[in-house]
Amino acid sequence: MKRIVVLISGSGTNMQALVEACQAGKVAGQVVAVISNKAEVAGLEKAAAAGIATAVLSHREFATRELYDAQLQQLVDSYQPDLVVLAGFMRILTADFTRHYHGRMLNIHPSLLPKYKGVNTHQRALDAGDEEHGVSVHFVTEELDGGPVILQAKVPIFADDTAADLQARVHTQEHAIYPLVVHWFCSGRLHLSAEGAVLDGQLLGPAGYAED
């Protein structure tokens, strides 16, 4: 069983979906720790209720991003993870940190990458008049939201949608595809090569494996 450390900043809904998938035997791994940069968030309570070790490392206690990430790296490594999963961790990570976990760190981003990197993706999709939106799981690299995409799921955009409507629809897909990708990694089917993400020996395209 692979050891998974999850980084969060808030409610931890994707973390909870992953924990439940592990407990149900749908992922060949287990979440051994959940770390947050913010104290007293719901995600920490959910992890503790599931019997998972939790830790808080506040970025506000560090003068620079580099100092924070160096301490965070030490904390993550103390749990000896095979995989680091970003699940709503609202921090831009330094190059040193991302290089340290190269090929063993995943992120989920609420857009059909390469569209809408960064924040406020749901409103940006609405403002652009898009007919579809979605979510992407990708390997983390030094480029913000720019690592190779592994899997995407699409959702329709309806005429009267608000950003909250779209977010709820995307969340449903997030909770389905993130545990799946984590399972692929933990079972040895997925890895990062010099060319990009490789699943079952096949190099994935720019949009990964798309689900309609």
Coordinates of C-alpha atoms in Angstrom, one line a residue:
M1 CA 0.0 0.0 0.0
K2 CA 1.4 3.4 -1.0
R3 CA 1.6 6.1 1.6
I4 CA -0.2 9.3 0.7
V5 CA 0.1 12.7 2.3
V6 CA -2.6 15.3 1.4
L7 CA -2.2 19.0 1.6
I8 CA -5.3 21.2 2.1
S9 CA -6.3 24.7 3.0
G10 CA -10.1 24.4 3.6
S11 CA -13.1 22.1 3.6
G12 CA -11.2 19.1 2.3
T13 CA -13.9 17.6 0.2
N14 CA -11.5 16.0 -2.3
M15 CA -9.4 14.8 0.6
Q16 CA -12.5 13.2 2.1
A17 CA -13.4 11.5 -1.2
L18 CA -9.9 10.1 -1.4
V19 CA -10.0 8.8 2.1
E20 CA -13.4 7.1 1.6
A21 CA -12.1 5.5 -1.7
C22 CA -9.0 4.2 0.2
Q23 CA -11.2 2.8 3.0
A24 CA -13.4 1.1 0.4
G25 CA -10.4 -0.6 -1.2
K26 CA -10.7 1.4 -4.4
V27 CA -7.2 2.9 -4.1
A28 CA -4.0 0.9 -3.6
G29 CA -2.8 3.2 -0.9
Q30 CA -3.7 4.9 2.3
V31 CA -3.8 8.5 3.5
V32 CA -1.2 8.7 6.3
A33 CA -1.4 12.4 7.0
V34 CA -3.3 15.6 6.2
I35 CA -1.4 18.9 6.4
S36 CA -3.0 22.3 6.3
N37 CA -1.5 25.8 6.1
K38 CA -4.6 27.0 8.0
A39 CA -5.8 26.0 11.5
E40 CA -9.3 25.0 12.4
V41 CA -10.5 24.2 8.9
A42 CA -13.2 21.6 8.3
G43 CA -10.8 19.3 6.4
L44 CA -8.6 18.8 9.5
E45 CA -11.7 17.8 11.5
K46 CA -12.7 15.3 8.8
A47 CA -9.3 13.8 8.7
A48 CA -9.1 13.5 12.5
A49 CA -12.5 11.9 12.6
A50 CA -11.2 9.3 10.1
G51 CA -8.3 8.5 12.4
I52 CA -5.7 10.2 10.2
A53 CA -2.7 12.1 11.5
T54 CA -3.1 15.9 11.0
A55 CA -0.7 18.8 11.2
V56 CA -0.9 22.6 10.7
L57 CA 2.0 24.7 9.3
S58 CA 0.9 28.3 9.0
H59 CA 2.6 30.2 6.2
R60 CA 2.1 33.4 8.2
E61 CA 4.9 32.4 10.5
F62 CA 7.5 32.5 7.8
A63 CA 9.2 35.6 6.3
T64 CA 9.5 34.1 2.8
R65 CA 7.8 31.5 0.6
E66 CA 11.2 29.7 0.4
L67 CA 11.5 29.3 4.2
Y68 CA 7.9 28.1 4.4
D69 CA 8.3 25.5 1.7
A70 CA 11.6 24.2 3.2
Q71 CA 9.8 23.6 6.5
L72 CA 6.8 22.1 4.8
Q73 CA 9.0 19.7 2.9
Q74 CA 10.6 18.5 6.1
L75 CA 7.1 18.0 7.6
V76 CA 5.8 16.1 4.6
D77 CA 8.9 13.9 4.4
S78 CA 8.5 13.0 8.1
Y79 CA 5.5 10.9 7.0
Q80 CA 7.6 9.1 4.3
P81 CA 5.1 9.6 1.5
D82 CA 5.1 7.7 -1.8
L83 CA 2.7 10.4 -3.2
V84 CA 1.8 13.9 -2.3
V85 CA -1.8 15.0 -3.2
L86 CA -2.8 18.7 -3.4
A87 CA -6.5 19.0 -2.5
G88 CA -7.4 22.6 -2.4
F89 CA -4.0 23.7 -1.1
M90 CA -4.1 27.4 -1.8
R91 CA -0.3 28.1 -2.0
I92 CA 1.9 28.7 -5.0
L93 CA 4.8 26.3 -4.5
T94 CA 8.5 27.1 -5.0
A95 CA 10.5 25.4 -7.7
D96 CA 12.7 23.7 -5.1
F97 CA 9.6 22.1 -3.5
T98 CA 8.1 20.9 -6.8
R99 CA 11.4 19.5 -7.9
H100 CA 11.8 17.5 -4.7
Y101 CA 8.5 15.8 -5.3
H102 CA 8.8 15.5 -9.1
G103 CA 6.8 12.7 -10.5
R104 CA 5.1 12.0 -7.2
M105 CA 2.9 15.0 -6.6
L106 CA -0.6 15.5 -8.1
N107 CA -3.0 18.4 -8.2
I108 CA -6.6 18.9 -9.2
H109 CA -7.6 22.1 -10.9
P110 CA -11.2 23.3 -11.6
S111 CA -10.9 24.0 -15.3
L112 CA -10.2 22.2 -18.6
L113 CA -6.5 23.0 -18.6
P114 CA -4.7 24.7 -20.3
K115 CA -7.8 27.0 -20.0
Y116 CA -8.1 29.2 -16.9
K117 CA -5.0 28.6 -14.9
G118 CA -5.1 30.2 -11.5
V119 CA -8.2 31.2 -9.5
N120 CA -11.9 32.2 -10.2
T121 CA -12.1 29.6 -12.9
H122 CA -15.9 29.1 -12.8
Q123 CA -16.7 32.8 -13.2
R124 CA -14.1 33.1 -15.9
A125 CA -15.7 30.3 -17.9
L126 CA -19.1 32.0 -17.6
D127 CA -17.7 35.4 -18.6
A128 CA -16.2 33.8 -21.7
G129 CA -19.5 32.4 -22.8
D130 CA -18.1 28.8 -22.8
E131 CA -20.5 25.9 -23.4
E132 CA -18.6 23.5 -21.2
H133 CA -16.3 23.6 -18.2
G134 CA -14.7 20.9 -16.1
V135 CA -11.8 19.7 -14.0
S136 CA -8.2 18.4 -14.7
V137 CA -5.9 16.2 -12.6
H138 CA -2.3 16.8 -13.5
F139 CA 1.3 16.1 -12.3
V140 CA 2.7 19.1 -10.5
T141 CA 5.7 20.9 -12.1
E142 CA 7.4 24.2 -11.6
E143 CA 4.8 25.9 -13.9
L144 CA 1.7 26.9 -12.1
D145 CA -1.2 24.6 -13.2
G146 CA 1.0 23.6 -16.1
G147 CA 2.1 20.0 -15.4
P148 CA 1.1 17.2 -17.7
V149 CA -2.7 16.5 -17.6
I150 CA -3.7 12.9 -16.7
L151 CA -7.4 13.0 -16.7
Q152 CA -10.2 15.6 -17.4
A153 CA -13.9 15.5 -16.8
K154 CA -16.3 17.9 -18.6
V155 CA -19.6 19.4 -17.4
P156 CA -22.1 21.4 -19.4
I157 CA -22.7 25.1 -18.8
F158 CA -26.4 26.2 -18.9
A159 CA -27.7 29.6 -19.7
D160 CA -28.8 30.5 -16.2
D161 CA -25.8 29.1 -14.4
T162 CA -24.1 31.0 -11.6
A163 CA -20.5 30.3 -10.5
A164 CA -21.9 28.4 -7.5
D165 CA -24.0 26.2 -9.8
L166 CA -20.9 25.4 -11.9
Q167 CA -18.7 24.8 -8.9
A168 CA -21.2 22.2 -7.5
R169 CA -21.3 20.4 -10.9
V170 CA -17.5 20.4 -11.1
H171 CA -17.1 19.2 -7.5
T172 CA -19.1 16.0 -8.3
Q173 CA -16.7 15.2 -11.1
E174 CA -13.7 16.0 -8.9
H175 CA -14.7 13.5 -6.3
A176 CA -15.0 10.8 -9.0
I177 CA -11.8 11.3 -11.0
Y178 CA -9.2 12.3 -8.3
P179 CA -9.4 9.0 -6.4
L180 CA -9.2 7.1 -9.7
V181 CA -6.0 8.9 -10.8
V182 CA -4.5 8.3 -7.3
H183 CA -5.3 4.6 -7.7
W184 CA -3.6 4.5 -11.1
F185 CA -0.5 6.0 -9.5
C186 CA -0.5 3.8 -6.4
S187 CA -1.1 0.6 -8.5
G188 CA 1.9 1.4 -10.7
R189 CA -0.1 2.1 -13.8
L190 CA 0.7 5.9 -14.0
H191 CA 4.1 7.7 -14.0
L192 CA 5.7 10.9 -15.2
S193 CA 8.3 10.5 -18.0
A194 CA 10.4 13.1 -19.7
E195 CA 7.8 13.3 -22.4
G196 CA 4.7 13.6 -20.1
A197 CA 2.2 11.5 -18.2
V198 CA 2.3 7.8 -19.1
L199 CA -0.7 5.5 -18.3
D200 CA -0.4 1.8 -18.9
G201 CA 2.6 2.4 -21.1
Q202 CA 0.9 4.9 -23.3
L203 CA 1.9 8.6 -23.4
L204 CA -1.2 10.7 -22.7
G205 CA -2.1 13.7 -24.9
P206 CA -2.3 17.3 -23.8
A207 CA -5.8 16.8 -22.4
G208 CA -5.1 13.5 -20.8
Y209 CA -7.9 10.9 -20.9
A210 CA -11.0 13.0 -21.4
E211 CA -14.4 11.9 -19.9
D212 CA -17.5 13.3 -21.6

